[in-house]
């Protein structure tokens, strides 16, 4: 594809969160709410016109759906045809349209606003329905509203999964895991979003899917239009809209170079992470889906250091059953080349919400009813998972990890429920492992401060720097306006990590790190210097981290760490460490500095 020469080339800088280069056609994905303008009609005489505008959009929506249905029938695809029938029924439903018209007339608001109020009304009704299936059907109303909104805005493009072509770059304000779940991923080459940071879950999902992504672009949705040619450089954090021909050629070349280098690195994946002076670090992989295990293995994972099980809840409308959990975990633990699998109990809340969850929005979800707090409140949901983890323990070595621990009480309570689950299974004669190692995530400053106490309760720690940085520096990890402050090498963060590792070693327990910092090549010697026992990261990072470890010594890492801890500011630490690493490993840091 060549760039349209009538278009202006535009380069935007954001945060590269999933490496690699993608070249494709822009698809503007507008989750409801992001682009809608709400306004009051400032003159009553505008009302009839607004009602007509709404009716026209209704008609257009119906015609489009009939057209899609006709095409599907031609191709003899039946199932979506019935779904579309439901959507047409909603469109034709007089109660639905009259309610919207009533809002326009009575409140003097534009059609978009009125439609949004109608949707809210339906949401309320559906939320009150006990039956999970019926209550989840609000998504049909939502789908119809989205289509009408698109027609109101004049945007005629169909949504991605109805389009016939491949190689799309999804340009969006933000992407929730649920948004990505609805997309035909084989047609998508990359992501570019206005909001988000390195550790937002959009970024994590992009990395796990190995799709180049740049987030925190601020206004990519303003400049990128469906059909534009777009380059996403997830390594340097650049997005180019409508590149001129020479630029496109350069990026195609860069892409070939990157893909070849990636293959070259892979050979380090097979080797152990041992320093030149014989210090061995275990290398784990972070996963969100079972489907990632083959990639984890080819990239050199020795264990699963973090399985984020909350994704089992996010991609469905109802709650997973004990068997759903069990079947899933069994697939993970039976991978024979893994030393162990660390199953983290679900971490819902924060920026990860399941589809079924109806609880009202919290003012500060990151500091709200999240992770272990949610589990200890929703004991039955938690115990369903705990029983399944025990059952899977009969098939391979599992370590269980509790997220967001901030007190000894929480860990004791979680252990008590784990024991109850064990007793229930034993009473039923179910086969389970004799023992399972229990770990606490250290991701809240309070946990660092009481690490010596927590170490007496558990078998291992896993440091979650994504949250630890967020909570210790008081920086929302998904807020693109604060990315410049989100700094793993901040002296406070370094001290917190050191304090945790020292407390763990004093108590003779294993310490892992599973936050994104563990896979950051710039930080690896600093972490080695602290003598972490295990680093767990996204699979793409493993070969490069192993290569650096194999070419360094524990001795030099300790000297580097000692020096880094003397600086007063994060920028001084970063400058010093960067300078050291660039001199020491020129090839490694060259590509990033290009
Ligand atoms: C972390 O906080 O560092 C972590 C690994 O957990 P998550 O990113 O899932 O919150
Ligand atoms: Mg966390």
XYZ file of C-alpha atoms and ligand atoms in Angstrom:
605
model
C 0.000 0.000 0.000
C 1.358 3.436 -0.738
C 0.661 6.641 1.089
C -1.940 8.967 -0.321
C 0.098 11.927 -1.487
C -2.653 14.432 -0.867
C -2.371 13.675 2.849
C 0.011 15.426 5.201
C 2.546 13.292 7.053
C 2.241 13.611 10.796
C 4.535 12.177 13.479
C 3.222 11.783 17.026
C 5.234 10.837 20.094
C 3.802 8.646 22.826
C 4.973 5.793 25.000
C 6.131 2.662 23.200
C 4.701 -0.191 25.246
C 4.961 -3.179 22.973
C 8.019 -3.339 20.723
C 8.230 -3.808 16.990
C 6.981 -2.006 13.932
C 3.546 -2.310 12.398
C 2.510 -0.767 9.102
C -1.157 -0.831 8.164
C -4.403 1.043 7.651
C -5.894 3.116 10.421
C -9.142 1.979 11.914
C -10.674 4.518 14.291
C -12.264 2.503 17.054
C -14.682 4.601 19.060
C -15.861 2.923 22.203
C -19.069 4.607 23.220
C -18.576 7.856 25.149
C -15.133 8.750 23.893
C -16.046 10.939 20.958
C -19.639 11.928 21.540
C -20.492 15.574 21.811
C -23.239 16.439 24.226
C -24.904 19.816 23.959
C -28.135 21.615 24.699
C -30.161 22.943 21.800
C -30.102 26.639 22.453
C -33.386 27.313 20.687
C -36.653 25.329 20.934
C -37.128 25.749 17.185
C -34.187 23.371 16.673
C -36.024 20.488 18.339
C -38.039 19.168 15.337
C -34.856 19.180 13.263
C -33.025 17.218 15.967
C -35.822 14.643 16.143
C -35.611 14.254 12.368
C -31.843 13.816 12.596
C -32.362 11.025 15.112
C -35.036 9.318 12.991
C -32.792 9.503 9.936
C -29.942 7.843 11.865
C -32.373 5.128 12.989
C -33.416 4.451 9.422
C -29.820 4.397 8.194
C -28.860 1.979 10.944
C -31.690 -0.344 9.996
C -30.771 -0.266 6.315
C -27.127 -1.026 7.114
C -28.085 -3.980 9.284
C -30.419 -5.350 6.614
C -27.615 -5.039 4.088
C -25.139 -6.878 6.354
C -27.754 -9.551 6.980
C -28.363 -9.985 3.248
C -24.641 -10.486 2.643
C -24.337 -12.973 5.482
C -27.265 -14.971 4.139
C -25.618 -15.038 0.735
C -22.546 -16.550 2.376
C -24.769 -18.946 4.319
C -23.534 -17.687 7.691
C -26.559 -18.104 9.932
C -25.791 -17.280 13.537
C -25.010 -13.558 13.253
C -28.171 -13.198 11.175
C -30.278 -13.956 14.264
C -28.291 -11.534 16.374
C -28.868 -8.864 13.765
C -32.600 -9.676 13.896
C -32.524 -8.755 17.569
C -30.708 -5.513 16.791
C -33.257 -4.594 14.138
C -36.066 -5.295 16.610
C -34.470 -2.911 19.093
C -34.134 -0.263 16.386
C -37.802 -0.597 15.489
C -38.983 -0.705 19.064
C -41.246 2.304 19.579
C -40.536 2.444 23.323
C -36.810 2.730 22.598
C -37.162 5.482 19.996
C -39.990 7.380 21.746
C -37.966 7.564 24.937
C -35.089 9.182 23.071
C -37.395 11.601 21.272
C -39.019 12.463 24.607
C -35.608 13.389 26.043
C -34.831 15.597 23.030
C -38.186 17.384 23.308
C -38.439 17.724 27.078
C -34.842 18.473 27.929
C -33.779 20.252 24.747
C -30.631 18.118 24.390
C -29.025 16.846 21.218
C -29.855 13.384 19.867
C -26.564 11.879 21.070
C -27.185 12.998 24.612
C -30.793 11.774 24.554
C -29.695 8.428 23.170
C -27.098 8.106 25.893
C -29.808 8.706 28.498
C -31.965 6.027 26.903
C -29.058 3.593 27.094
C -28.503 4.452 30.771
C -32.183 3.795 31.409
C -31.943 0.350 29.753
C -28.753 -0.432 31.630
C -30.529 0.227 34.910
C -33.393 -2.082 33.959
C -31.068 -4.872 32.800
C -28.884 -4.574 35.884
C -31.917 -5.275 38.036
C -32.518 -8.619 36.306
C -31.205 -11.548 38.339
C -30.601 -13.838 35.371
C -26.978 -13.264 34.287
C -27.683 -14.074 30.638
C -30.597 -11.680 30.329
C -28.819 -8.911 32.192
C -25.827 -9.263 29.891
C -28.072 -8.649 26.853
C -27.753 -4.955 27.543
C -24.784 -5.309 25.198
C -27.270 -5.657 22.310
C -28.809 -2.302 23.172
C -25.320 -0.896 23.520
C -24.358 -2.202 20.101
C -27.441 -0.633 18.508
C -26.811 2.681 20.254
C -23.229 2.640 19.023
C -24.413 2.182 15.452
C -26.931 5.012 15.699
C -24.270 7.246 17.217
C -21.957 6.479 14.347
C -24.648 7.427 11.884
C -25.420 10.612 13.805
C -21.771 11.589 13.584
C -21.680 10.954 9.860
C -18.973 8.272 10.308
C -20.019 5.518 7.933
C -17.353 2.937 8.606
C -18.389 -0.447 9.750
C -16.694 -1.869 12.808
C -13.528 -3.855 12.415
C -14.877 -7.341 12.565
C -17.276 -6.658 9.761
C -14.607 -5.328 7.427
C -13.074 -7.426 4.778
C -9.444 -6.361 4.895
C -6.390 -7.198 6.987
C -3.560 -5.152 8.422
C -5.411 -2.683 10.596
C -3.887 -0.321 13.096
C -6.448 0.290 15.797
C -6.516 3.961 16.709
C -8.582 4.635 19.787
C -8.925 6.866 22.789
C -8.343 3.840 24.983
C -8.818 0.107 24.661
C -10.285 -1.960 27.420
C -9.534 -5.687 27.526
C -13.199 -6.164 26.619
C -12.753 -3.978 23.514
C -9.833 -6.064 22.320
C -11.748 -9.250 23.023
C -14.341 -8.269 20.452
C -11.821 -7.679 17.690
C -10.683 -10.101 15.067
C -7.084 -10.096 16.220
C -5.727 -11.805 13.141
C -6.669 -8.719 11.146
C -4.917 -6.321 13.506
C -1.251 -5.306 13.237
C -0.911 -2.712 15.985
C -2.472 -0.285 18.436
C -2.196 3.473 18.969
C -4.149 5.106 21.769
C -4.590 8.568 23.263
C -4.358 7.435 26.858
C -2.544 4.776 28.876
C 0.976 4.198 30.188
C 3.584 1.406 30.212
C 1.756 -0.697 32.722
C -1.829 -0.002 31.805
C -3.566 -3.211 30.944
C -3.938 -2.177 27.311
C -0.147 -2.220 27.157
C 0.103 -5.574 28.872
C -2.444 -7.136 26.533
C -0.660 -5.705 23.455
C 2.639 -7.215 24.596
C 1.073 -10.547 25.290
C -0.376 -10.554 21.776
C 2.978 -9.440 20.364
C 1.367 -6.489 18.641
C 3.386 -3.260 18.432
C 1.659 -0.550 20.444
C 2.120 3.079 21.369
C -0.093 4.592 24.067
C -0.315 8.005 25.743
C -0.383 9.817 22.383
C -2.868 12.386 23.671
C -4.582 13.142 20.380
C -3.982 10.367 17.857
C -7.767 10.005 17.488
C -7.919 13.619 16.345
C -5.433 13.135 13.529
C -5.819 9.499 12.466
C -8.795 8.778 10.225
C -10.060 5.413 9.130
C -8.244 4.421 5.964
C -5.091 6.497 6.581
C -1.780 4.690 6.288
C -0.216 4.422 9.735
C 3.124 3.259 11.135
C 3.327 2.219 14.785
C 6.865 2.051 16.126
C 6.366 0.411 19.488
C 10.092 0.447 20.215
C 10.642 4.191 20.007
C 7.072 5.251 20.823
C 6.395 6.994 17.506
C 3.274 6.894 15.372
C 3.364 8.210 11.821
C 0.160 9.055 10.020
C 0.326 9.071 6.223
C 4.108 8.658 5.905
C 5.691 10.060 2.738
C 7.150 7.376 0.425
C 10.799 7.623 1.574
C 9.790 7.449 5.182
C 7.609 4.446 4.517
C 10.524 2.713 2.804
C 12.786 3.453 5.777
C 10.281 1.984 8.163
C 9.788 -1.101 6.032
C 13.549 -1.572 6.191
C 13.566 -0.957 9.946
C 10.802 -3.511 10.352
C 12.806 -6.132 8.444
C 15.836 -5.327 10.619
C 13.823 -5.539 13.827
C 12.194 -8.850 12.887
C 15.608 -10.347 12.021
C 17.208 -9.111 15.286
C 14.331 -10.643 17.208
C 15.142 -14.023 15.683
C 18.834 -13.561 16.537
C 18.004 -12.884 20.220
C 15.905 -16.000 20.457
C 18.984 -18.186 20.765
C 19.734 -16.646 24.185
C 16.337 -17.760 25.379
C 17.499 -21.343 25.485
C 20.456 -20.550 27.774
C 20.366 -20.119 31.558
C 20.604 -16.643 33.083
C 23.972 -17.079 34.800
C 26.443 -14.237 35.251
C 30.118 -14.559 34.344
C 30.867 -15.003 38.078
C 28.238 -17.730 38.382
C 25.225 -16.036 39.942
C 22.066 -17.739 38.702
C 18.776 -15.866 38.337
C 15.586 -17.807 37.633
C 13.702 -16.418 34.683
C 9.936 -16.524 34.738
C 7.300 -15.404 32.294
C 4.197 -13.324 32.949
C 1.104 -14.544 31.170
C -2.500 -13.482 30.874
C -3.796 -16.351 28.747
C -2.931 -20.043 28.482
C -2.413 -19.509 24.769
C 0.786 -17.602 25.591
C 2.578 -20.631 27.008
C 4.101 -21.800 23.701
C 5.586 -18.310 23.141
C 6.840 -18.288 26.752
C 8.624 -21.573 26.112
C 10.194 -20.573 22.786
C 11.463 -17.353 24.354
C 13.152 -19.208 27.213
C 10.835 -19.121 30.236
C 11.898 -21.452 33.041
C 8.723 -20.988 35.025
C 5.508 -18.990 34.959
C 6.316 -16.243 37.426
C 2.923 -14.571 37.183
C -0.326 -15.857 35.757
C -2.791 -12.966 35.835
C -5.942 -15.033 36.288
C -8.332 -12.081 36.293
C -8.492 -12.332 32.502
C -10.590 -15.465 33.045
C -13.268 -13.162 34.408
C -12.881 -10.269 32.033
C -13.598 -12.007 28.758
C -16.997 -13.399 29.647
C -20.432 -12.322 30.714
C -20.875 -14.713 33.656
C -18.619 -15.998 36.429
C -16.191 -18.824 35.655
C -17.077 -22.083 37.401
C -14.639 -24.147 39.488
C -14.245 -26.472 36.515
C -13.547 -23.556 34.163
C -10.730 -22.475 36.475
C -9.446 -25.996 36.985
C -9.361 -26.900 33.280
C -7.509 -23.706 32.573
C -4.878 -24.106 35.326
C -4.339 -27.746 34.486
C -3.292 -26.714 30.986
C -0.697 -24.352 32.504
C 0.810 -26.735 35.039
C 1.077 -29.711 32.751
C 3.580 -27.927 30.492
C 6.467 -30.229 31.247
C 9.398 -27.850 30.787
C 8.273 -25.428 33.477
C 9.850 -25.646 36.939
C 6.662 -24.212 38.464
C 3.660 -22.028 37.714
C 2.825 -19.083 39.922
C -0.910 -18.618 39.867
C -1.900 -15.230 41.147
C -5.410 -15.165 42.533
C -7.568 -12.757 40.594
C -6.810 -9.072 40.755
C -10.068 -7.435 39.737
C -10.878 -3.775 40.284
C -8.398 -0.983 39.548
C -8.420 -0.857 35.752
C -9.670 -4.440 35.279
C -13.383 -5.063 35.564
C -15.272 -8.175 34.571
C -18.209 -7.748 32.207
C -20.716 -9.051 34.727
C -19.597 -6.775 37.541
C -22.345 -4.367 38.311
C -20.849 -2.526 41.225
C -20.947 1.230 40.908
C -17.837 3.042 39.766
C -15.533 3.916 42.633
C -14.041 7.338 42.934
C -10.527 5.903 43.221
C -10.673 2.382 41.789
C -6.910 1.878 42.058
C -7.212 2.426 45.784
C -10.566 0.771 46.050
C -12.035 -2.660 46.464
C -9.353 -4.354 44.415
C -7.419 -7.622 44.322
C -7.211 -9.375 47.734
C -9.649 -6.890 49.270
C -12.301 -7.876 46.734
C -11.516 -11.594 47.274
C -11.849 -11.385 51.037
C -15.207 -9.697 50.625
C -16.529 -12.006 47.911
C -15.454 -15.158 49.705
C -17.470 -17.623 47.620
C -16.067 -16.315 44.321
C -12.584 -16.493 45.848
C -12.995 -19.993 47.226
C -14.174 -21.274 43.848
C -10.803 -20.229 42.497
C -8.848 -21.552 45.487
C -10.428 -25.008 45.189
C -9.618 -25.092 41.479
C -5.984 -24.140 42.149
C -5.677 -26.946 44.710
C -7.203 -29.420 42.253
C -4.719 -28.375 39.565
C -1.858 -28.775 42.054
C -2.178 -32.534 41.647
C -0.971 -32.154 38.026
C 2.148 -29.999 38.388
C 3.983 -27.670 40.729
C 1.971 -24.579 41.605
C 2.902 -21.612 43.728
C -0.035 -19.463 44.779
C 0.359 -15.710 44.926
C -1.932 -13.185 46.628
C -2.059 -9.676 45.114
C -2.037 -6.295 46.799
C -1.324 -7.475 50.305
C -1.042 -4.547 52.699
C -1.279 -6.220 56.100
C -0.501 -9.428 57.963
C -4.254 -9.817 58.618
C -4.982 -10.059 54.925
C -2.416 -12.755 54.311
C -3.634 -14.724 57.331
C -7.234 -14.462 56.174
C -6.306 -15.565 52.636
C -4.342 -18.509 54.061
C -7.309 -19.465 56.225
C -9.603 -19.604 53.193
C -6.987 -21.565 51.271
C -6.867 -24.074 54.102
C -10.674 -24.302 54.181
C -10.671 -25.031 50.451
C -8.049 -27.740 51.013
C -10.066 -29.370 53.791
C -13.235 -29.346 51.672
C -11.454 -31.129 48.838
C -9.787 -33.648 51.138
C -13.149 -34.434 52.707
C -14.449 -35.186 49.208
C -11.455 -37.418 48.530
C -10.126 -35.175 45.760
C -6.443 -35.624 44.931
C -4.352 -32.524 45.572
C -0.675 -31.714 46.234
C 0.628 -32.155 49.784
C 1.840 -28.598 49.889
C 1.691 -25.446 47.866
C 4.101 -22.565 48.327
C 2.301 -19.374 49.284
C 3.491 -15.947 48.193
C 2.594 -12.320 48.798
C 2.865 -9.649 46.165
C 4.780 -6.698 47.466
C 3.186 -3.809 45.652
C 1.938 -1.485 48.374
C 4.382 0.646 50.412
C 2.899 -0.682 53.666
C 3.892 -4.206 52.630
C 7.477 -3.058 52.097
C 7.618 -1.490 55.516
C 6.329 -4.672 57.192
C 8.173 -7.038 54.835
C 9.960 -8.633 57.811
C 6.583 -9.518 59.355
C 5.053 -10.718 56.105
C 8.117 -12.857 55.436
C 7.196 -14.918 58.500
C 3.823 -15.752 56.938
C 4.764 -16.784 53.407
C 7.197 -18.872 51.374
C 8.097 -16.196 48.863
C 7.639 -12.585 47.801
C 6.956 -11.298 44.341
C 7.560 -7.591 43.908
C 4.957 -5.940 41.702
C 6.697 -2.775 40.651
C 3.840 -1.650 38.393
C 1.714 -0.990 41.433
C 4.554 -0.358 43.854
C 5.664 2.613 41.734
C 2.065 3.769 41.366
C 1.395 3.703 45.086
C 4.769 4.864 46.368
C 5.094 7.807 43.995
C 1.313 8.484 44.002
C 1.132 8.258 40.215
C -1.810 6.665 38.424
C -0.109 4.027 36.290
C -2.578 4.525 33.422
C -2.468 8.306 33.322
C -0.524 9.406 30.248
C -0.032 12.907 31.644
C 2.073 11.491 34.446
C 4.230 9.114 32.437
C 7.234 11.391 32.879
C 7.029 10.885 36.650
C 6.553 7.117 36.526
C 10.143 6.141 37.252
C 11.369 2.703 38.364
C 14.769 4.208 39.074
C 13.389 6.761 41.536
C 15.550 6.566 44.702
C 12.443 5.806 46.803
C 11.513 2.875 44.576
C 15.058 1.498 44.628
C 15.143 1.711 48.423
C 11.761 -0.013 48.682
C 12.906 -2.873 46.478
C 16.161 -3.268 48.370
C 14.371 -3.196 51.697
C 12.007 -5.959 50.502
C 14.763 -8.201 49.131
C 16.863 -7.752 52.270
C 13.922 -8.644 54.533
C 13.165 -11.729 52.428
C 16.739 -12.931 52.472
C 17.011 -12.353 56.192
C 14.003 -14.614 56.628
C 15.448 -17.041 54.108
C 12.632 -16.844 51.600
C 12.710 -16.590 47.806
C 12.189 -13.141 46.222
C 10.939 -12.637 42.727
C 10.018 -9.531 40.803
C 7.120 -9.706 38.341
C 6.495 -6.027 37.599
C 7.503 -4.647 34.208
C 10.770 -3.372 35.688
C 12.016 -6.982 35.789
C 12.019 -7.086 31.978
C 13.529 -3.644 31.445
C 17.088 -4.091 30.063
C 18.150 -0.784 31.587
C 17.325 -1.986 35.110
C 18.609 -5.531 34.975
C 22.048 -4.926 36.532
C 20.515 -2.829 39.291
C 18.194 -5.742 40.134
C 21.040 -8.229 39.914
C 22.948 -6.061 42.363
C 20.095 -6.494 44.843
C 20.381 -10.268 44.419
C 16.839 -10.993 43.429
C 16.322 -14.739 43.016
C 13.897 -14.539 40.122
C 12.855 -12.075 37.449
C 9.554 -12.647 35.708
C 8.633 -10.690 32.599
C 6.728 -10.661 29.332
C 8.050 -13.325 26.996
C 9.464 -10.855 24.465
C 11.892 -9.489 27.049
C 13.358 -12.840 28.134
C 16.107 -13.418 25.508
C 17.514 -9.905 25.817
C 17.525 -9.991 29.630
C 19.242 -13.384 29.607
C 21.862 -12.092 27.180
C 22.692 -9.104 29.403
C 22.864 -11.247 32.542
C 25.160 -13.743 30.837
C 27.541 -10.971 29.794
C 27.767 -9.293 33.216
C 28.992 -10.080 36.716
C 27.310 -9.946 40.097
C 30.324 -7.983 41.293
C 29.907 -5.135 38.811
C 26.132 -5.096 39.440
C 26.705 -4.543 43.139
C 29.117 -1.693 42.439
C 26.604 -0.130 40.013
C 23.785 -0.464 42.547
C 25.867 1.030 45.332
C 26.657 4.050 43.183
C 23.031 4.378 41.979
C 21.824 4.504 45.583
C 23.990 7.549 46.289
C 22.078 9.880 43.942
C 19.396 12.242 45.145
C 17.145 12.314 42.109
C 15.588 9.860 39.682
C 17.054 11.681 36.684
C 20.567 11.427 38.121
C 20.148 7.697 38.693
C 18.736 7.208 35.190
C 21.496 9.227 33.512
C 24.206 7.331 35.373
C 22.719 3.881 34.780
C 21.981 4.638 31.134
C 25.494 5.866 30.560
C 26.939 2.758 32.205
C 24.713 0.340 30.305
C 25.225 2.059 26.935
C 29.009 1.831 27.344
C 28.929 -1.673 28.700
C 26.383 -3.086 26.183
C 26.565 -0.770 23.151
C 24.716 -3.177 20.852
C 21.819 -3.591 23.235
C 21.015 0.044 23.661
C 21.755 1.167 20.130
C 18.380 0.123 18.685
C 16.452 2.087 21.313
C 18.545 5.192 20.789
C 18.098 5.149 16.985
C 2.500 -5.257 39.373
O 1.720 -4.497 39.957
O 3.712 -5.005 39.214
C 2.011 -6.530 38.813
C 2.840 -7.400 38.307
O 0.664 -6.747 38.809
P -0.375 -6.076 37.778
O 0.430 -5.379 36.719
O -1.216 -7.174 37.236
O -1.133 -5.138 38.644
Mg -0.184 -5.232 40.600
